[in-house]
């Protein structure tokens, strides 16, 4: 699942590529993945023809002003006081194709980050929404598992969008101080809550998922299964200290291409090469040579070095 660095990579690329482009037409192949209005919940799973038609007609002629990120949500700001909110969930992808990229790739892309994955011509059966711009360029929204969603809201409805209300602080913002972090720690209700699960809770801190929680905890020297209530001030300070640098490193590497994450030109993020523990069970720790272990935590896997992490 794309996390803060991956979604930021997509947001920055789309912001650059889509700015001032005008939508000519929209094709929706999976109506249950789009919705209009703020009241819809995050897992929109009903198809409503009227709503789909409205989604399409409202978007035609709209100019893209900017594309930004909040937590793992992409926010497309449009000229007509409208926003498209997009959650990529597990396997959502955006490919932006203009004449130049089409000439380079022949319109074919790998949807998995494996060299043996077949090249797929877009639109494919996994392309669910297509934005055609008046200059001939195209934005494809692909999603193999179809958990992703798009919803169209008016600017004055943004404060009614539940996801946006519930997100915790942005870890890369100035507002995310050590005392903000400690407040979130103190508000943990269950003294059984594990630190990895805490870090991955978007209501506590926005945007950290499976990959980056593992990496942050490795650098902080804390095992993922430790209870939040057991952590010393020194350990909490170490975790806080590593959140920003680990996420910034992920953004600089253009994200981690594990699973289905690809950049908006179909290329891969490079962060995977720099993982110390995530996805490295059974391999040697890059710091001490011990074998990386894994532990199941609430349906997720936490990877850690038994020597470097206490
Ligand atoms: Zn180690």
Coordinates of N, CA and C in Angstrom, one line a residue, residues 79-173:
X79 N -10.7 24.2 -10.9 CA -11.0 25.6 -11.1 C -12.4 25.9 -10.6
X80 N -13.4 25.1 -10.8 CA -14.8 25.4 -10.4 C -15.2 25.2 -9.0
X81 N -14.3 25.5 -8.1 CA -14.5 25.3 -6.6 C -14.9 23.9 -6.3
X82 N -14.2 23.0 -7.0 CA -14.4 21.5 -6.8 C -13.0 20.9 -6.4
X83 N -13.1 19.8 -5.7 CA -11.9 18.9 -5.5 C -12.2 17.5 -5.7
X84 N -11.2 16.8 -6.3 CA -11.4 15.3 -6.3 C -10.5 14.8 -5.2
X85 N -11.0 13.9 -4.4 CA -10.2 13.3 -3.4 C -10.0 11.8 -3.8
X86 N -8.7 11.4 -3.8 CA -8.4 10.1 -4.3 C -7.6 9.3 -3.3
X87 N -8.1 8.1 -2.9 CA -7.3 7.2 -2.1 C -6.9 6.1 -2.9
X88 N -5.6 5.8 -2.9 CA -5.1 4.7 -3.8 C -5.2 3.3 -3.1
X89 N -5.5 3.4 -1.8 CA -5.7 2.1 -1.0 C -4.5 1.2 -1.3
X90 N -4.8 -0.1 -1.6 CA -3.8 -1.1 -1.7 C -3.0 -1.0 -3.0
X91 N -3.7 -0.8 -4.2 CA -3.0 -1.0 -5.4 C -3.4 0.1 -6.5
X92 N -3.9 1.2 -6.0 CA -4.2 2.3 -7.0 C -3.0 2.9 -7.6
X93 N -3.1 3.2 -8.9 CA -1.9 3.8 -9.7 C -2.4 4.9 -10.6
X94 N -1.6 5.9 -10.7 CA -1.9 6.9 -11.8 C -0.8 6.8 -12.8
X95 N -1.2 6.8 -14.1 CA -0.2 6.9 -15.1 C -0.6 8.1 -16.0
X96 N 0.3 9.1 -16.1 CA 0.0 10.3 -16.9 C 0.7 10.1 -18.2
X97 N 0.0 10.1 -19.3 CA 0.6 9.9 -20.6 C 0.4 11.1 -21.5
X98 N 1.5 11.7 -21.9 CA 1.4 12.7 -22.9 C 2.1 12.2 -24.2
X99 N 2.1 13.0 -25.2 CA 2.7 12.5 -26.5 C 4.1 12.0 -26.3
X100 N 4.9 12.7 -25.5 CA 6.3 12.3 -25.3 C 6.4 11.0 -24.7
X101 N 5.7 10.7 -23.6 CA 5.8 9.5 -22.9 C 5.2 8.3 -23.8
X102 N 4.1 8.6 -24.5 CA 3.5 7.6 -25.4 C 4.5 7.2 -26.4
X103 N 5.3 8.1 -27.0 CA 6.3 7.8 -28.0 C 7.4 6.9 -27.4
X104 N 7.7 7.2 -26.1 CA 8.8 6.5 -25.5 C 8.4 5.1 -25.1
X105 N 7.2 4.9 -24.6 CA 6.8 3.6 -24.0 C 5.9 2.8 -25.0
X106 N 5.4 3.5 -26.0 CA 4.4 2.8 -26.9 C 3.1 2.6 -26.2
X107 N 2.9 3.3 -25.1 CA 1.7 3.2 -24.4 C 1.6 1.9 -23.5
X108 N 2.8 1.3 -23.3 CA 2.8 0.0 -22.5 C 3.6 0.2 -21.2
X109 N 3.0 -0.4 -20.1 CA 3.6 -0.2 -18.8 C 3.6 -1.5 -18.0
X110 N 4.5 -1.7 -17.1 CA 4.4 -2.8 -16.2 C 3.7 -2.4 -14.9
X111 N 2.6 -3.1 -14.6 CA 1.8 -2.7 -13.5 C 2.3 -3.3 -12.2
X112 N 3.2 -4.3 -12.2 CA 3.8 -4.8 -11.0 C 5.3 -4.5 -11.1
X113 N 5.9 -4.4 -9.9 CA 7.3 -4.0 -9.9 C 8.2 -5.2 -10.0
X114 N 8.0 -6.0 -11.1 CA 8.8 -7.2 -11.3 C 9.2 -7.1 -12.8
X115 N 10.5 -7.5 -13.0 CA 10.9 -7.4 -14.4 C 10.2 -8.4 -15.3
X116 N 9.7 -9.5 -14.7 CA 9.0 -10.5 -15.5 C 7.5 -10.1 -15.7
X117 N 7.1 -9.0 -15.0 CA 5.7 -8.7 -15.2 C 5.5 -8.2 -16.6
X118 N 4.4 -8.6 -17.2 CA 4.1 -8.3 -18.6 C 3.9 -6.8 -18.8
X119 N 4.3 -6.3 -20.0 CA 3.9 -4.9 -20.4 C 2.5 -4.9 -20.8
X120 N 1.8 -3.9 -20.2 CA 0.3 -3.9 -20.4 C 0.0 -2.6 -21.2
X121 N -0.8 -2.7 -22.2 CA -1.2 -1.5 -22.9 C -2.4 -0.8 -22.2
X122 N -2.3 0.5 -22.0 CA -3.4 1.2 -21.3 C -4.3 1.9 -22.4
X123 N -5.6 2.0 -22.1 CA -6.2 1.4 -20.9 C -6.3 -0.1 -20.9
X124 N -6.1 -0.7 -19.7 CA -6.2 -2.1 -19.5 C -7.5 -2.5 -18.8
X125 N -7.7 -3.7 -18.5 CA -8.9 -4.1 -17.8 C -8.9 -3.6 -16.3
X126 N -7.7 -3.2 -15.9 CA -7.6 -2.6 -14.6 C -7.6 -1.1 -14.5
X127 N -7.9 -0.5 -15.7 CA -8.0 1.0 -15.8 C -9.5 1.3 -15.5
X128 N -9.7 2.0 -14.4 CA -11.1 2.2 -14.0 C -11.7 3.6 -14.2
X129 N -10.8 4.6 -14.3 CA -11.2 5.9 -14.6 C -10.1 6.5 -15.5
X130 N -10.6 7.2 -16.6 CA -9.7 7.9 -17.5 C -10.1 9.3 -17.6
X131 N -9.1 10.2 -17.5 CA -9.3 11.6 -17.7 C -8.6 12.0 -19.0
X132 N -9.3 12.5 -20.0 CA -8.8 13.0 -21.2 C -8.7 14.5 -21.1
X133 N -7.5 15.0 -21.4 CA -7.3 16.5 -21.4 C -7.4 17.0 -22.8
X134 N -7.7 18.3 -22.9 CA -8.0 18.9 -24.2 C -6.7 19.0 -25.1
X135 N -5.5 18.9 -24.4 CA -4.3 18.9 -25.3 C -3.9 17.5 -25.7
X136 N -4.8 16.5 -25.5 CA -4.5 15.2 -26.0 C -3.8 14.2 -25.0
X137 N -3.4 14.8 -23.8 CA -2.8 13.9 -22.8 C -3.9 13.2 -22.0
X138 N -3.5 12.2 -21.3 CA -4.4 11.3 -20.6 C -3.9 10.9 -19.3
X139 N -4.8 10.9 -18.3 CA -4.5 10.3 -17.0 C -5.3 9.1 -16.7
X140 N -4.5 7.9 -16.5 CA -5.2 6.7 -16.3 C -5.2 6.4 -14.8
X141 N -6.3 5.9 -14.2 CA -6.3 5.4 -12.9 C -6.6 3.9 -12.9
X142 N -5.5 3.2 -12.5 CA -5.5 1.7 -12.5 C -5.6 1.2 -11.1
X143 N -6.3 0.1 -10.9 CA -6.3 -0.4 -9.5 C -6.7 -1.9 -9.6
X144 N -5.8 -2.8 -9.4 CA -6.0 -4.2 -9.6 C -7.0 -4.7 -8.6
X145 N -6.9 -4.3 -7.4 CA -7.8 -4.8 -6.3 C -9.1 -4.0 -6.1
X146 N -9.1 -2.9 -6.7 CA -10.3 -2.0 -6.7 C -10.8 -1.5 -5.4
X147 N -9.8 -1.4 -4.4 CA -10.2 -0.8 -3.1 C -10.1 0.7 -3.2
X148 N -9.4 1.3 -4.2 CA -9.2 2.7 -4.3 C -10.5 3.4 -4.6
X149 N -10.6 4.7 -4.3 CA -11.8 5.4 -4.7 C -11.5 6.9 -5.0
X150 N -12.5 7.5 -5.6 CA -12.4 8.9 -6.0 C -13.7 9.5 -5.6
X151 N -13.7 10.7 -4.9 CA -14.9 11.4 -4.7 C -14.8 12.8 -5.0
X152 N -15.8 13.4 -5.6 CA -15.8 14.7 -6.0 C -16.6 15.6 -5.0
X153 N -16.0 16.6 -4.4 CA -16.7 17.4 -3.5 C -16.5 18.9 -3.8
X154 N -17.4 19.7 -3.4 CA -17.2 21.2 -3.5 C -16.2 21.6 -2.5
X155 N -15.5 22.7 -2.8 CA -14.6 23.3 -1.8 C -15.2 23.5 -0.4
X156 N -16.5 24.0 -0.5 CA -17.1 24.3 0.8 C -17.7 23.1 1.5
X157 N -17.5 21.9 0.9 CA -17.9 20.7 1.6 C -16.7 20.0 2.2
X158 N -15.5 20.5 1.9 CA -14.3 19.8 2.4 C -14.2 19.5 3.9
X159 N -14.8 20.5 4.6 CA -14.8 20.4 6.1 C -15.8 19.3 6.6
X160 N -16.5 18.8 5.6 CA -17.5 17.7 6.0 C -17.0 16.3 5.7
X161 N -15.8 16.3 5.0 CA -15.3 15.0 4.6 C -14.7 14.3 5.8
X162 N -15.2 13.1 6.1 CA -14.8 12.4 7.4 C -13.3 12.1 7.5
X163 N -12.8 11.5 6.4 CA -11.4 11.2 6.4 C -10.5 12.4 6.8
X164 N -10.8 13.5 6.2 CA -10.0 14.7 6.5 C -10.2 15.2 7.9
X165 N -11.3 15.0 8.5 CA -11.5 15.4 9.9 C -10.8 14.5 10.8
X166 N -10.6 13.2 10.5 CA -10.1 12.3 11.4 C -8.5 12.1 11.4
X167 N -7.9 12.6 10.3 CA -6.4 12.4 10.2 C -5.7 13.1 11.4
X168 N -4.7 12.5 11.9 CA -3.8 13.1 12.9 C -2.8 14.0 12.2
X169 N -1.9 14.6 12.9 CA -0.9 15.6 12.4 C -0.1 15.0 11.2
X170 N 0.3 15.9 10.3 CA 1.3 15.5 9.3 C 2.6 15.4 9.9
X171 N 3.3 14.3 9.8 CA 4.6 14.1 10.5 C 5.7 15.0 9.9
X172 N 5.6 15.5 8.7 CA 6.6 16.4 8.1 C 6.3 17.9 8.4
X173 N 5.2 18.2 9.0 CA 4.9 19.6 9.2 C 5.6 20.1 10.5

